[in-house]
Amino acid sequence: MQRLECQVKNYNWGKRGHDSEVARLFAAGHKNFQVDEDETYAELWMGTHPDGPAKLSNSSTRLSSFIAKSHSASYLSNNNWKEDIHLPFIMKVMSIARSLSLQVHPNKEQAVRLHERDPLHYPDRHHKPELAYALTQFELLCGFRPADEILANIEAFPSLRSVMDGHNCENLRQVLERETSSQSLKCRQALAACFGEMMEKTRCHPDLVGELVDELIECLNSGVRGCLTESTVEVIQKMYVDFPGDVGVFSPLILNHMILKPGECCYYAAEELHAYLSGECVECVGCSNNTIRAALTPKFIDRDALCEVLNYRMTAPEDYLVPAIPLADYPGVQSIVSLDTLDSRDVSRGDIIYIPPGRRLRFSRCSSELEAFRTFSYEIGPDHENRKVVNVIKVIF
């Protein structure tokens, strides 16, 4: 069992200073760390990905090297020996003050194609499904709205109809009326034409898009709502302040706005358009840092790749929720583990621990309430064919 030194990411959308759970958690586990109240603390990474590799706290050895050299590597044949063995996931704590980019992640086949085409912006050849567990009220956009809601907002907001092109919108309405399911290929193609026109207009006519965004805000200020809730209207107005003139301000009109309570969880696979908006969560993603962005960011935008990757599935937000399943008698916490060097170890808030394969542990005495999040897998990480190793990371809150 090894304590880990993990990396904090200071992205500009993160919460500042002690307002950030990332900063508070990292400071709790690093007694000499001083929180800067003017700095943003967005993500705490726990994993082996090269963009933020964890290291053993007692030696500064990379966790990926430790896994390769430890007895966990005995599951591998000599022909598969590696200096580094990666976990198949990255576990993160995220503290979000304002919207992340409107983005999507590729599936495995798409990731390979993107890497071969543009390795600078897509350095990973792997997919990136994502699961987010809310620590506080957590808001996000995820997946295209049900078809009837998209049509209602097209009808209510002329600026949305204009940015998508009236002909495309009318075709979408007619196709949805004819088809028995909004998941049919023709329906998805019709939605793709609407969304693609949004992306094309912002590339070729950014001033026009800015004017249409202004018209949208004027419409909202006059009381028009379509099928939007007041909380979604607030999201749009905040986006307008943070990203004036950005086509992404239209996104809540066509994407599901989800508000998770603490303890609720959502999952979305590759090809799903999404954007985190606010709050704090524990996130577990595939071991990849590939992100295809369309809007709401100063970073690299690749609208063509994004339109190519999207699945254009129209569905209710409930489809992304993951119900919690209590494991009251889970055997992994019922036996005291025999460690190599000692029988017990103190843990406290902010500790991040790597537990090698096959190890079980029990918290035998707690001086206060304990909450821990665990990520584990029966696979080794990307670029390895043998999938028999079990790896575990715990973070103590």
mmCIF file of C-alpha atoms in Angstrom:
data_model
loop_
_atom_site.group_PDB
_atom_site.id
_atom_site.type_symbol
_atom_site.label_atom_id
_atom_site.label_comp_id
_atom_site.label_asym_id
_atom_site.label_seq_id
_atom_site.Cartn_x
_atom_site.Cartn_y
_atom_site.Cartn_z
ATOM 1 C CA MET A 1 0.000 0.000 0.000
ATOM 2 C CA GLN A 2 1.625 3.232 -1.167
ATOM 3 C CA ARG A 3 0.832 6.880 -0.527
ATOM 4 C CA LEU A 4 0.872 8.882 -3.728
ATOM 5 C CA GLU A 5 1.912 12.380 -4.748
ATOM 6 C CA CYS A 6 -0.588 13.525 -7.354
ATOM 7 C CA GLN A 7 -0.871 16.595 -9.552
ATOM 8 C CA VAL A 8 -3.146 19.619 -9.376
ATOM 9 C CA LYS A 9 -4.276 21.311 -12.604
ATOM 10 C CA ASN A 10 -4.776 25.082 -12.485
ATOM 11 C CA TYR A 11 -7.152 25.503 -15.439
ATOM 12 C CA ASN A 12 -8.785 28.923 -15.613
ATOM 13 C CA TRP A 13 -12.318 27.542 -15.126
ATOM 14 C CA GLY A 14 -11.453 26.208 -11.664
ATOM 15 C CA LYS A 15 -12.493 27.667 -8.332
ATOM 16 C CA ARG A 16 -10.053 29.992 -6.589
ATOM 17 C CA GLY A 17 -8.216 29.505 -3.324
ATOM 18 C CA HIS A 18 -10.024 27.851 -0.439
ATOM 19 C CA ASP A 19 -13.313 27.965 -2.363
ATOM 20 C CA SER A 20 -11.941 24.972 -4.282
ATOM 21 C CA GLU A 21 -12.354 21.478 -2.846
ATOM 22 C CA VAL A 22 -9.310 20.520 -4.916
ATOM 23 C CA ALA A 23 -7.205 23.095 -3.046
ATOM 24 C CA ARG A 24 -8.611 22.146 0.361
ATOM 25 C CA LEU A 25 -8.127 18.441 -0.254
ATOM 26 C CA PHE A 26 -4.597 18.835 -1.610
ATOM 27 C CA ALA A 27 -3.627 21.091 1.298
ATOM 28 C CA ALA A 28 -4.969 18.544 3.796
ATOM 29 C CA GLY A 29 -2.694 15.878 2.341
ATOM 30 C CA HIS A 30 0.343 18.168 1.969
ATOM 31 C CA LYS A 31 1.040 20.017 5.209
ATOM 32 C CA ASN A 32 3.633 22.340 3.642
ATOM 33 C CA PHE A 33 1.375 23.385 0.772
ATOM 34 C CA GLN A 34 0.098 26.963 0.906
ATOM 35 C CA VAL A 35 -3.153 27.735 -0.888
ATOM 36 C CA ASP A 36 -2.957 30.858 -3.059
ATOM 37 C CA GLU A 37 -6.288 32.670 -2.859
ATOM 38 C CA ASP A 38 -5.739 34.182 -6.316
ATOM 39 C CA GLU A 39 -4.946 30.856 -8.006
ATOM 40 C CA THR A 40 -7.459 28.527 -9.636
ATOM 41 C CA TYR A 41 -7.458 24.888 -8.512
ATOM 42 C CA ALA A 42 -9.482 22.965 -11.083
ATOM 43 C CA GLU A 43 -8.506 19.280 -11.019
ATOM 44 C CA LEU A 44 -6.600 16.824 -8.845
ATOM 45 C CA TRP A 45 -5.399 13.949 -11.039
ATOM 46 C CA MET A 46 -4.874 10.434 -9.695
ATOM 47 C CA GLY A 47 -3.475 8.043 -12.265
ATOM 48 C CA THR A 48 -0.528 7.295 -14.504
ATOM 49 C CA HIS A 49 -1.327 9.320 -17.621
ATOM 50 C CA PRO A 50 1.798 11.151 -18.879
ATOM 51 C CA ASP A 51 0.058 14.536 -18.640
ATOM 52 C CA GLY A 52 -0.283 14.156 -14.870
ATOM 53 C CA PRO A 53 1.492 11.051 -13.539
ATOM 54 C CA ALA A 54 1.228 10.105 -9.877
ATOM 55 C CA LYS A 55 4.441 9.325 -7.990
ATOM 56 C CA LEU A 56 5.176 7.410 -4.790
ATOM 57 C CA SER A 57 5.506 9.913 -1.961
ATOM 58 C CA ASN A 58 8.466 8.124 -0.362
ATOM 59 C CA SER A 59 10.667 7.868 -3.464
ATOM 60 C CA SER A 60 9.282 10.044 -6.311
ATOM 61 C CA THR A 61 9.089 6.888 -8.441
ATOM 62 C CA ARG A 62 6.319 7.086 -11.019
ATOM 63 C CA LEU A 63 3.361 4.901 -10.120
ATOM 64 C CA SER A 64 3.462 3.396 -13.616
ATOM 65 C CA SER A 65 7.068 2.285 -13.028
ATOM 66 C CA PHE A 66 6.218 0.916 -9.592
ATOM 67 C CA ILE A 67 3.373 -1.152 -11.030
ATOM 68 C CA ALA A 68 5.668 -2.522 -13.734
ATOM 69 C CA LYS A 69 8.390 -3.480 -11.255
ATOM 70 C CA SER A 70 6.138 -4.773 -8.486
ATOM 71 C CA HIS A 71 4.580 -8.187 -8.152
ATOM 72 C CA SER A 72 1.587 -6.967 -10.185
ATOM 73 C CA ALA A 73 3.812 -7.304 -13.243
ATOM 74 C CA SER A 74 4.051 -11.032 -12.597
ATOM 75 C CA TYR A 75 0.723 -11.350 -14.389
ATOM 76 C CA LEU A 76 2.526 -10.442 -17.612
ATOM 77 C CA SER A 77 4.691 -12.662 -19.781
ATOM 78 C CA ASN A 78 8.315 -11.723 -20.507
ATOM 79 C CA ASN A 79 7.318 -10.851 -24.047
ATOM 80 C CA ASN A 80 4.975 -8.175 -22.704
ATOM 81 C CA TRP A 81 7.379 -6.669 -20.178
ATOM 82 C CA LYS A 82 7.218 -2.870 -19.992
ATOM 83 C CA GLU A 83 9.100 -0.241 -18.018
ATOM 84 C CA ASP A 84 5.755 1.437 -17.350
ATOM 85 C CA ILE A 85 2.355 -0.163 -16.916
ATOM 86 C CA HIS A 86 -0.519 2.293 -16.959
ATOM 87 C CA LEU A 87 -3.829 2.220 -15.173
ATOM 88 C CA PRO A 88 -6.762 2.137 -17.613
ATOM 89 C CA PHE A 89 -8.376 5.141 -15.897
ATOM 90 C CA ILE A 90 -7.701 8.592 -14.494
ATOM 91 C CA MET A 91 -9.501 9.473 -11.268
ATOM 92 C CA LYS A 92 -10.018 13.188 -10.652
ATOM 93 C CA VAL A 93 -11.520 15.600 -8.158
ATOM 94 C CA MET A 94 -12.889 18.648 -9.997
ATOM 95 C CA SER A 95 -13.833 22.121 -8.697
ATOM 96 C CA ILE A 96 -15.652 24.145 -11.358
ATOM 97 C CA ALA A 97 -16.452 27.859 -11.193
ATOM 98 C CA ARG A 98 -17.506 28.388 -14.823
ATOM 99 C CA SER A 99 -18.325 26.346 -17.874
ATOM 100 C CA LEU A 100 -15.793 24.041 -19.449
ATOM 101 C CA SER A 101 -15.644 23.835 -23.222
ATOM 102 C CA LEU A 102 -18.441 22.331 -25.290
ATOM 103 C CA GLN A 103 -16.715 19.063 -26.094
ATOM 104 C CA VAL A 104 -16.816 15.405 -27.025
ATOM 105 C CA HIS A 105 -14.420 12.471 -26.699
ATOM 106 C CA PRO A 106 -13.771 9.904 -29.447
ATOM 107 C CA ASN A 107 -14.332 6.164 -29.236
ATOM 108 C CA LYS A 108 -11.353 3.848 -29.717
ATOM 109 C CA GLU A 109 -11.518 3.682 -33.509
ATOM 110 C CA GLN A 110 -12.046 7.424 -33.836
ATOM 111 C CA ALA A 111 -9.169 8.122 -31.425
ATOM 112 C CA VAL A 112 -6.782 6.103 -33.577
ATOM 113 C CA ARG A 113 -7.814 8.029 -36.700
ATOM 114 C CA LEU A 114 -7.510 11.402 -34.971
ATOM 115 C CA HIS A 115 -4.095 10.514 -33.564
ATOM 116 C CA GLU A 116 -2.791 9.527 -36.981
ATOM 117 C CA ARG A 117 -4.219 12.701 -38.525
ATOM 118 C CA ASP A 118 -3.198 15.179 -35.809
ATOM 119 C CA PRO A 119 -0.945 13.707 -33.084
ATOM 120 C CA LEU A 120 -0.167 17.173 -31.710
ATOM 121 C CA HIS A 121 -3.741 17.834 -30.596
ATOM 122 C CA TYR A 122 -4.759 14.179 -30.131
ATOM 123 C CA PRO A 123 -1.726 12.493 -28.524
ATOM 124 C CA ASP A 124 -3.687 9.489 -27.220
ATOM 125 C CA ARG A 125 -4.987 6.561 -29.240
ATOM 126 C CA HIS A 126 -7.593 5.628 -26.650
ATOM 127 C CA HIS A 127 -11.221 6.354 -25.837
ATOM 128 C CA LYS A 128 -12.404 8.403 -22.876
ATOM 129 C CA PRO A 129 -15.770 7.435 -21.392
ATOM 130 C CA GLU A 130 -16.577 9.513 -18.310
ATOM 131 C CA LEU A 131 -18.405 9.049 -15.016
ATOM 132 C CA ALA A 132 -19.027 11.944 -12.608
ATOM 133 C CA TYR A 133 -20.102 11.598 -8.953
ATOM 134 C CA ALA A 134 -21.420 14.844 -7.461
ATOM 135 C CA LEU A 135 -19.801 16.079 -4.232
ATOM 136 C CA THR A 136 -21.851 19.284 -4.227
ATOM 137 C CA GLN A 137 -24.687 20.442 -6.445
ATOM 138 C CA PHE A 138 -23.163 19.712 -9.828
ATOM 139 C CA GLU A 139 -24.447 21.091 -13.129
ATOM 140 C CA LEU A 140 -23.631 19.972 -16.651
ATOM 141 C CA LEU A 141 -24.915 19.836 -20.200
ATOM 142 C CA CYS A 142 -25.030 16.288 -21.512
ATOM 143 C CA GLY A 143 -26.427 14.850 -24.737
ATOM 144 C CA PHE A 144 -28.963 16.311 -27.144
ATOM 145 C CA ARG A 145 -32.391 17.030 -25.706
ATOM 146 C CA PRO A 146 -35.414 14.909 -26.661
ATOM 147 C CA ALA A 147 -36.615 15.803 -30.147
ATOM 148 C CA ASP A 148 -39.804 17.549 -29.003
ATOM 149 C CA GLU A 149 -37.807 19.899 -26.759
ATOM 150 C CA ILE A 150 -35.393 20.813 -29.540
ATOM 151 C CA LEU A 151 -38.324 21.575 -31.863
ATOM 152 C CA ALA A 152 -40.046 23.636 -29.164
ATOM 153 C CA ASN A 153 -36.950 25.785 -28.686
ATOM 154 C CA ILE A 154 -36.476 26.207 -32.440
ATOM 155 C CA GLU A 155 -40.057 27.496 -32.583
ATOM 156 C CA ALA A 156 -39.647 29.782 -29.562
ATOM 157 C CA PHE A 157 -36.282 31.344 -30.426
ATOM 158 C CA PRO A 158 -35.877 32.746 -33.975
ATOM 159 C CA SER A 159 -32.145 33.248 -33.379
ATOM 160 C CA LEU A 160 -31.701 29.500 -32.834
ATOM 161 C CA ARG A 161 -33.582 28.829 -36.048
ATOM 162 C CA SER A 162 -31.361 31.317 -37.876
ATOM 163 C CA VAL A 163 -28.065 29.976 -36.567
ATOM 164 C CA MET A 164 -29.098 26.447 -37.617
ATOM 165 C CA ASP A 165 -30.637 27.664 -40.918
ATOM 166 C CA GLY A 166 -34.394 27.680 -41.364
ATOM 167 C CA HIS A 167 -34.339 25.065 -44.136
ATOM 168 C CA ASN A 168 -32.403 22.621 -41.949
ATOM 169 C CA CYS A 169 -34.785 23.196 -39.041
ATOM 170 C CA GLU A 170 -37.847 22.589 -41.187
ATOM 171 C CA ASN A 171 -36.297 19.417 -42.570
ATOM 172 C CA LEU A 172 -35.609 18.220 -39.018
ATOM 173 C CA ARG A 173 -39.249 18.808 -38.075
ATOM 174 C CA GLN A 174 -40.554 16.934 -41.119
ATOM 175 C CA VAL A 175 -38.193 13.992 -40.684
ATOM 176 C CA LEU A 176 -39.109 13.655 -37.005
ATOM 177 C CA GLU A 177 -42.807 13.637 -37.941
ATOM 178 C CA ARG A 178 -42.299 10.876 -40.527
ATOM 179 C CA GLU A 179 -39.947 8.611 -38.580
ATOM 180 C CA THR A 180 -41.203 6.291 -35.841
ATOM 181 C CA SER A 181 -38.124 6.908 -33.671
ATOM 182 C CA SER A 182 -35.941 9.966 -33.168
ATOM 183 C CA GLN A 183 -32.993 7.548 -32.992
ATOM 184 C CA SER A 184 -33.311 6.617 -36.658
ATOM 185 C CA LEU A 185 -30.435 7.406 -38.996
ATOM 186 C CA LYS A 186 -32.496 9.964 -40.931
ATOM 187 C CA CYS A 187 -33.371 11.855 -37.741
ATOM 188 C CA ARG A 188 -29.769 11.929 -36.619
ATOM 189 C CA GLN A 189 -28.654 13.109 -40.043
ATOM 190 C CA ALA A 190 -31.218 15.913 -39.947
ATOM 191 C CA LEU A 191 -29.988 17.030 -36.513
ATOM 192 C CA ALA A 192 -26.387 16.775 -37.732
ATOM 193 C CA ALA A 193 -27.210 19.199 -40.553
ATOM 194 C CA CYS A 194 -28.631 21.706 -38.045
ATOM 195 C CA PHE A 195 -25.691 21.438 -35.676
ATOM 196 C CA GLY A 196 -23.165 21.451 -38.508
ATOM 197 C CA GLU A 197 -24.614 24.719 -39.783
ATOM 198 C CA MET A 198 -24.100 26.251 -36.320
ATOM 199 C CA MET A 199 -20.442 25.271 -36.458
ATOM 200 C CA GLU A 200 -20.039 26.520 -40.033
ATOM 201 C CA LYS A 201 -21.634 29.895 -39.282
ATOM 202 C CA THR A 202 -19.354 30.543 -36.319
ATOM 203 C CA ARG A 203 -16.344 29.791 -38.514
ATOM 204 C CA CYS A 204 -17.384 31.782 -41.593
ATOM 205 C CA HIS A 205 -19.637 34.482 -40.109
ATOM 206 C CA PRO A 206 -18.603 35.071 -36.467
ATOM 207 C CA ASP A 207 -20.047 38.600 -36.406
ATOM 208 C CA LEU A 208 -23.442 37.278 -37.495
ATOM 209 C CA VAL A 209 -23.307 34.603 -34.794
ATOM 210 C CA GLY A 210 -22.511 37.301 -32.228
ATOM 211 C CA GLU A 211 -25.585 39.263 -33.336
ATOM 212 C CA LEU A 212 -27.757 36.141 -33.079
ATOM 213 C CA VAL A 213 -26.433 35.465 -29.574
ATOM 214 C CA ASP A 214 -27.407 39.027 -28.616
ATOM 215 C CA GLU A 215 -30.891 38.415 -30.045
ATOM 216 C CA LEU A 216 -31.193 35.237 -27.976
ATOM 217 C CA ILE A 217 -30.420 37.129 -24.771
ATOM 218 C CA GLU A 218 -32.892 39.877 -25.679
ATOM 219 C CA CYS A 219 -35.522 37.206 -26.256
ATOM 220 C CA LEU A 220 -34.829 35.627 -22.863
ATOM 221 C CA ASN A 221 -34.906 39.024 -21.153
ATOM 222 C CA SER A 222 -38.334 39.655 -22.681
ATOM 223 C CA GLY A 223 -39.671 36.519 -20.980
ATOM 224 C CA VAL A 224 -39.571 33.925 -23.778
ATOM 225 C CA ARG A 225 -38.747 30.491 -22.367
ATOM 226 C CA GLY A 226 -39.613 27.748 -24.856
ATOM 227 C CA CYS A 227 -39.069 24.598 -22.801
ATOM 228 C CA LEU A 228 -36.267 26.123 -20.693
ATOM 229 C CA THR A 229 -36.365 26.207 -16.903
ATOM 230 C CA GLU A 230 -35.276 29.314 -15.022
ATOM 231 C CA SER A 231 -32.090 27.531 -13.930
ATOM 232 C CA THR A 232 -31.215 26.890 -17.586
ATOM 233 C CA VAL A 233 -31.884 30.535 -18.429
ATOM 234 C CA GLU A 234 -29.403 31.492 -15.692
ATOM 235 C CA VAL A 235 -26.814 29.170 -17.257
ATOM 236 C CA ILE A 236 -27.261 30.844 -20.660
ATOM 237 C CA GLN A 237 -26.972 34.315 -19.161
ATOM 238 C CA LYS A 238 -23.774 33.360 -17.327
ATOM 239 C CA MET A 239 -22.315 31.884 -20.523
ATOM 240 C CA TYR A 240 -23.129 35.155 -22.286
ATOM 241 C CA VAL A 241 -21.088 37.058 -19.700
ATOM 242 C CA ASP A 242 -18.177 34.605 -19.697
ATOM 243 C CA PHE A 243 -18.141 33.971 -23.473
ATOM 244 C CA PRO A 244 -19.794 36.934 -25.253
ATOM 245 C CA GLY A 245 -20.706 36.228 -28.865
ATOM 246 C CA ASP A 246 -19.791 32.530 -28.587
ATOM 247 C CA VAL A 247 -21.997 30.066 -30.477
ATOM 248 C CA GLY A 248 -21.816 27.814 -27.407
ATOM 249 C CA VAL A 249 -24.298 30.141 -25.692
ATOM 250 C CA PHE A 250 -26.967 28.394 -27.802
ATOM 251 C CA SER A 251 -25.993 24.943 -26.514
ATOM 252 C CA PRO A 252 -28.380 24.767 -23.509
ATOM 253 C CA LEU A 253 -31.276 25.138 -25.974
ATOM 254 C CA ILE A 254 -30.399 21.850 -27.654
ATOM 255 C CA LEU A 255 -28.592 19.932 -24.883
ATOM 256 C CA ASN A 256 -29.933 18.464 -21.643
ATOM 257 C CA HIS A 257 -29.230 20.628 -18.601
ATOM 258 C CA MET A 258 -28.663 18.294 -15.651
ATOM 259 C CA ILE A 259 -28.434 19.337 -11.988
ATOM 260 C CA LEU A 260 -27.063 16.549 -9.803
ATOM 261 C CA LYS A 261 -27.470 16.519 -6.045
ATOM 262 C CA PRO A 262 -24.554 15.391 -3.852
ATOM 263 C CA GLY A 263 -24.269 11.616 -4.159
ATOM 264 C CA GLU A 264 -25.872 11.422 -7.608
ATOM 265 C CA CYS A 265 -23.867 10.099 -10.525
ATOM 266 C CA CYS A 266 -23.971 10.305 -14.315
ATOM 267 C CA TYR A 267 -22.175 8.385 -17.043
ATOM 268 C CA TYR A 268 -21.726 9.109 -20.706
ATOM 269 C CA ALA A 269 -19.690 7.226 -23.243
ATOM 270 C CA ALA A 270 -17.674 8.544 -26.152
ATOM 271 C CA GLU A 271 -19.474 10.505 -28.892
ATOM 272 C CA GLU A 272 -21.738 12.397 -26.439
ATOM 273 C CA LEU A 273 -21.641 16.205 -26.566
ATOM 274 C CA HIS A 274 -21.284 17.711 -23.088
ATOM 275 C CA ALA A 275 -19.980 20.573 -20.959
ATOM 276 C CA TYR A 276 -19.504 20.741 -17.193
ATOM 277 C CA LEU A 277 -20.959 23.974 -15.820
ATOM 278 C CA SER A 278 -20.395 24.322 -12.076
ATOM 279 C CA GLY A 279 -19.889 22.460 -8.817
ATOM 280 C CA GLU A 280 -17.555 19.762 -7.583
ATOM 281 C CA CYS A 281 -17.321 16.091 -8.412
ATOM 282 C CA VAL A 282 -15.221 12.961 -8.397
ATOM 283 C CA GLU A 283 -14.684 11.927 -12.002
ATOM 284 C CA CYS A 284 -13.375 8.675 -13.435
ATOM 285 C CA VAL A 285 -12.399 8.674 -17.117
ATOM 286 C CA GLY A 286 -10.539 6.443 -19.524
ATOM 287 C CA CYS A 287 -6.748 6.881 -19.592
ATOM 288 C CA SER A 288 -6.802 9.497 -22.327
ATOM 289 C CA ASN A 289 -6.537 13.264 -22.505
ATOM 290 C CA ASN A 290 -8.055 13.638 -25.979
ATOM 291 C CA THR A 291 -10.701 16.363 -26.083
ATOM 292 C CA ILE A 292 -12.454 17.652 -29.206
ATOM 293 C CA ARG A 293 -13.764 21.174 -28.561
ATOM 294 C CA ALA A 294 -16.380 23.229 -30.375
ATOM 295 C CA ALA A 295 -17.000 26.354 -28.288
ATOM 296 C CA LEU A 296 -16.790 28.082 -24.885
ATOM 297 C CA THR A 297 -13.001 27.964 -24.724
ATOM 298 C CA PRO A 298 -9.851 29.845 -25.782
ATOM 299 C CA LYS A 299 -8.179 26.469 -26.443
ATOM 300 C CA PHE A 300 -7.799 24.663 -29.763
ATOM 301 C CA ILE A 301 -11.159 24.122 -31.491
ATOM 302 C CA ASP A 302 -11.739 21.391 -34.068
ATOM 303 C CA ARG A 303 -15.344 21.709 -35.238
ATOM 304 C CA ASP A 304 -14.949 19.344 -38.175
ATOM 305 C CA ALA A 305 -13.653 16.523 -35.982
ATOM 306 C CA LEU A 306 -16.368 17.170 -33.415
ATOM 307 C CA CYS A 307 -19.172 16.999 -35.972
ATOM 308 C CA GLU A 308 -17.631 13.810 -37.345
ATOM 309 C CA VAL A 309 -17.488 12.108 -33.932
ATOM 310 C CA LEU A 310 -20.913 13.016 -32.471
ATOM 311 C CA ASN A 311 -23.619 10.343 -32.366
ATOM 312 C CA TYR A 312 -26.496 12.907 -32.480
ATOM 313 C CA ARG A 313 -28.605 10.831 -30.093
ATOM 314 C CA MET A 314 -31.664 12.690 -28.790
ATOM 315 C CA THR A 315 -32.690 11.410 -25.373
ATOM 316 C CA ALA A 316 -33.893 12.375 -21.901
ATOM 317 C CA PRO A 317 -31.341 13.358 -19.237
ATOM 318 C CA GLU A 318 -32.429 10.457 -17.037
ATOM 319 C CA ASP A 319 -30.696 8.101 -19.483
ATOM 320 C CA TYR A 320 -27.342 9.387 -18.231
ATOM 321 C CA LEU A 321 -28.003 8.863 -14.520
ATOM 322 C CA VAL A 322 -26.345 5.935 -12.751
ATOM 323 C CA PRO A 323 -28.244 4.716 -9.656
ATOM 324 C CA ALA A 324 -26.146 3.978 -6.590
ATOM 325 C CA ILE A 325 -26.001 0.311 -5.534
ATOM 326 C CA PRO A 326 -24.953 -0.255 -1.882
ATOM 327 C CA LEU A 327 -22.511 -3.131 -1.340
ATOM 328 C CA ALA A 328 -23.232 -3.821 2.327
ATOM 329 C CA ASP A 329 -21.369 -7.128 2.516
ATOM 330 C CA TYR A 330 -18.587 -6.411 0.059
ATOM 331 C CA PRO A 331 -15.770 -8.826 1.044
ATOM 332 C CA GLY A 332 -12.990 -6.419 0.120
ATOM 333 C CA VAL A 333 -13.387 -4.555 3.417
ATOM 334 C CA GLN A 334 -13.946 -7.448 5.826
ATOM 335 C CA SER A 335 -10.431 -8.793 6.402
ATOM 336 C CA ILE A 336 -7.370 -7.176 7.947
ATOM 337 C CA VAL A 337 -4.640 -7.136 5.349
ATOM 338 C CA SER A 338 -1.127 -8.416 6.016
ATOM 339 C CA LEU A 339 1.201 -5.809 4.521
ATOM 340 C CA ASP A 340 4.834 -6.313 3.577
ATOM 341 C CA THR A 341 6.239 -3.888 6.145
ATOM 342 C CA LEU A 342 3.556 -3.139 8.734
ATOM 343 C CA ASP A 343 0.164 -4.290 9.949
ATOM 344 C CA SER A 344 -1.610 -0.947 9.894
ATOM 345 C CA ARG A 345 -1.279 2.558 8.571
ATOM 346 C CA ASP A 346 -2.837 5.856 9.568
ATOM 347 C CA VAL A 347 -4.843 7.671 6.923
ATOM 348 C CA SER A 348 -6.336 11.133 7.011
ATOM 349 C CA ARG A 349 -8.131 13.638 4.804
ATOM 350 C CA GLY A 350 -6.284 14.264 1.555
ATOM 351 C CA ASP A 351 -4.399 10.957 1.505
ATOM 352 C CA ILE A 352 -4.278 9.202 -1.871
ATOM 353 C CA ILE A 353 -3.330 5.532 -1.704
ATOM 354 C CA TYR A 354 -2.410 2.909 -4.270
ATOM 355 C CA ILE A 355 -3.449 -0.630 -3.333
ATOM 356 C CA PRO A 356 -1.758 -3.381 -5.400
ATOM 357 C CA PRO A 357 -3.769 -6.220 -6.961
ATOM 358 C CA GLY A 358 -5.192 -8.856 -4.653
ATOM 359 C CA ARG A 359 -4.876 -6.744 -1.494
ATOM 360 C CA ARG A 360 -7.822 -6.302 0.849
ATOM 361 C CA LEU A 361 -7.991 -3.908 3.762
ATOM 362 C CA ARG A 362 -10.193 -2.875 6.661
ATOM 363 C CA PHE A 363 -10.423 0.429 8.496
ATOM 364 C CA SER A 364 -10.125 -0.880 12.051
ATOM 365 C CA ARG A 365 -10.503 2.375 13.986
ATOM 366 C CA CYS A 366 -11.806 5.790 12.930
ATOM 367 C CA SER A 367 -11.460 8.957 15.020
ATOM 368 C CA SER A 368 -14.033 10.746 12.854
ATOM 369 C CA GLU A 369 -16.452 10.011 10.039
ATOM 370 C CA LEU A 370 -14.695 8.556 7.021
ATOM 371 C CA GLU A 371 -15.592 8.912 3.356
ATOM 372 C CA ALA A 372 -13.371 7.359 0.697
ATOM 373 C CA PHE A 373 -13.716 7.000 -3.068
ATOM 374 C CA ARG A 374 -12.214 3.985 -4.782
ATOM 375 C CA THR A 375 -11.497 3.298 -8.435
ATOM 376 C CA PHE A 376 -10.449 -0.149 -9.604
ATOM 377 C CA SER A 377 -10.184 -2.153 -12.782
ATOM 378 C CA TYR A 378 -9.639 -5.696 -13.958
ATOM 379 C CA GLU A 379 -7.608 -4.356 -16.854
ATOM 380 C CA ILE A 380 -4.157 -2.965 -17.359
ATOM 381 C CA GLY A 381 -3.861 0.320 -19.145
ATOM 382 C CA PRO A 382 -3.700 1.331 -22.782
ATOM 383 C CA ASP A 383 -1.437 -0.401 -25.289
ATOM 384 C CA HIS A 384 -1.306 -3.696 -23.355
ATOM 385 C CA GLU A 385 -3.162 -6.796 -24.522
ATOM 386 C CA ASN A 386 -3.106 -8.834 -21.310
ATOM 387 C CA ARG A 387 -6.087 -7.779 -19.181
ATOM 388 C CA LYS A 388 -5.788 -9.629 -15.879
ATOM 389 C CA VAL A 389 -4.282 -7.093 -13.481
ATOM 390 C CA VAL A 390 -6.440 -5.431 -10.837
ATOM 391 C CA ASN A 391 -5.415 -1.934 -9.717
ATOM 392 C CA VAL A 392 -6.984 0.224 -7.020
ATOM 393 C CA ILE A 393 -6.674 3.855 -5.960
ATOM 394 C CA LYS A 394 -8.351 5.345 -2.875
ATOM 395 C CA VAL A 395 -8.636 9.003 -1.956
ATOM 396 C CA ILE A 396 -9.675 9.923 1.595
ATOM 397 C CA PHE A 397 -12.039 12.865 2.103
#
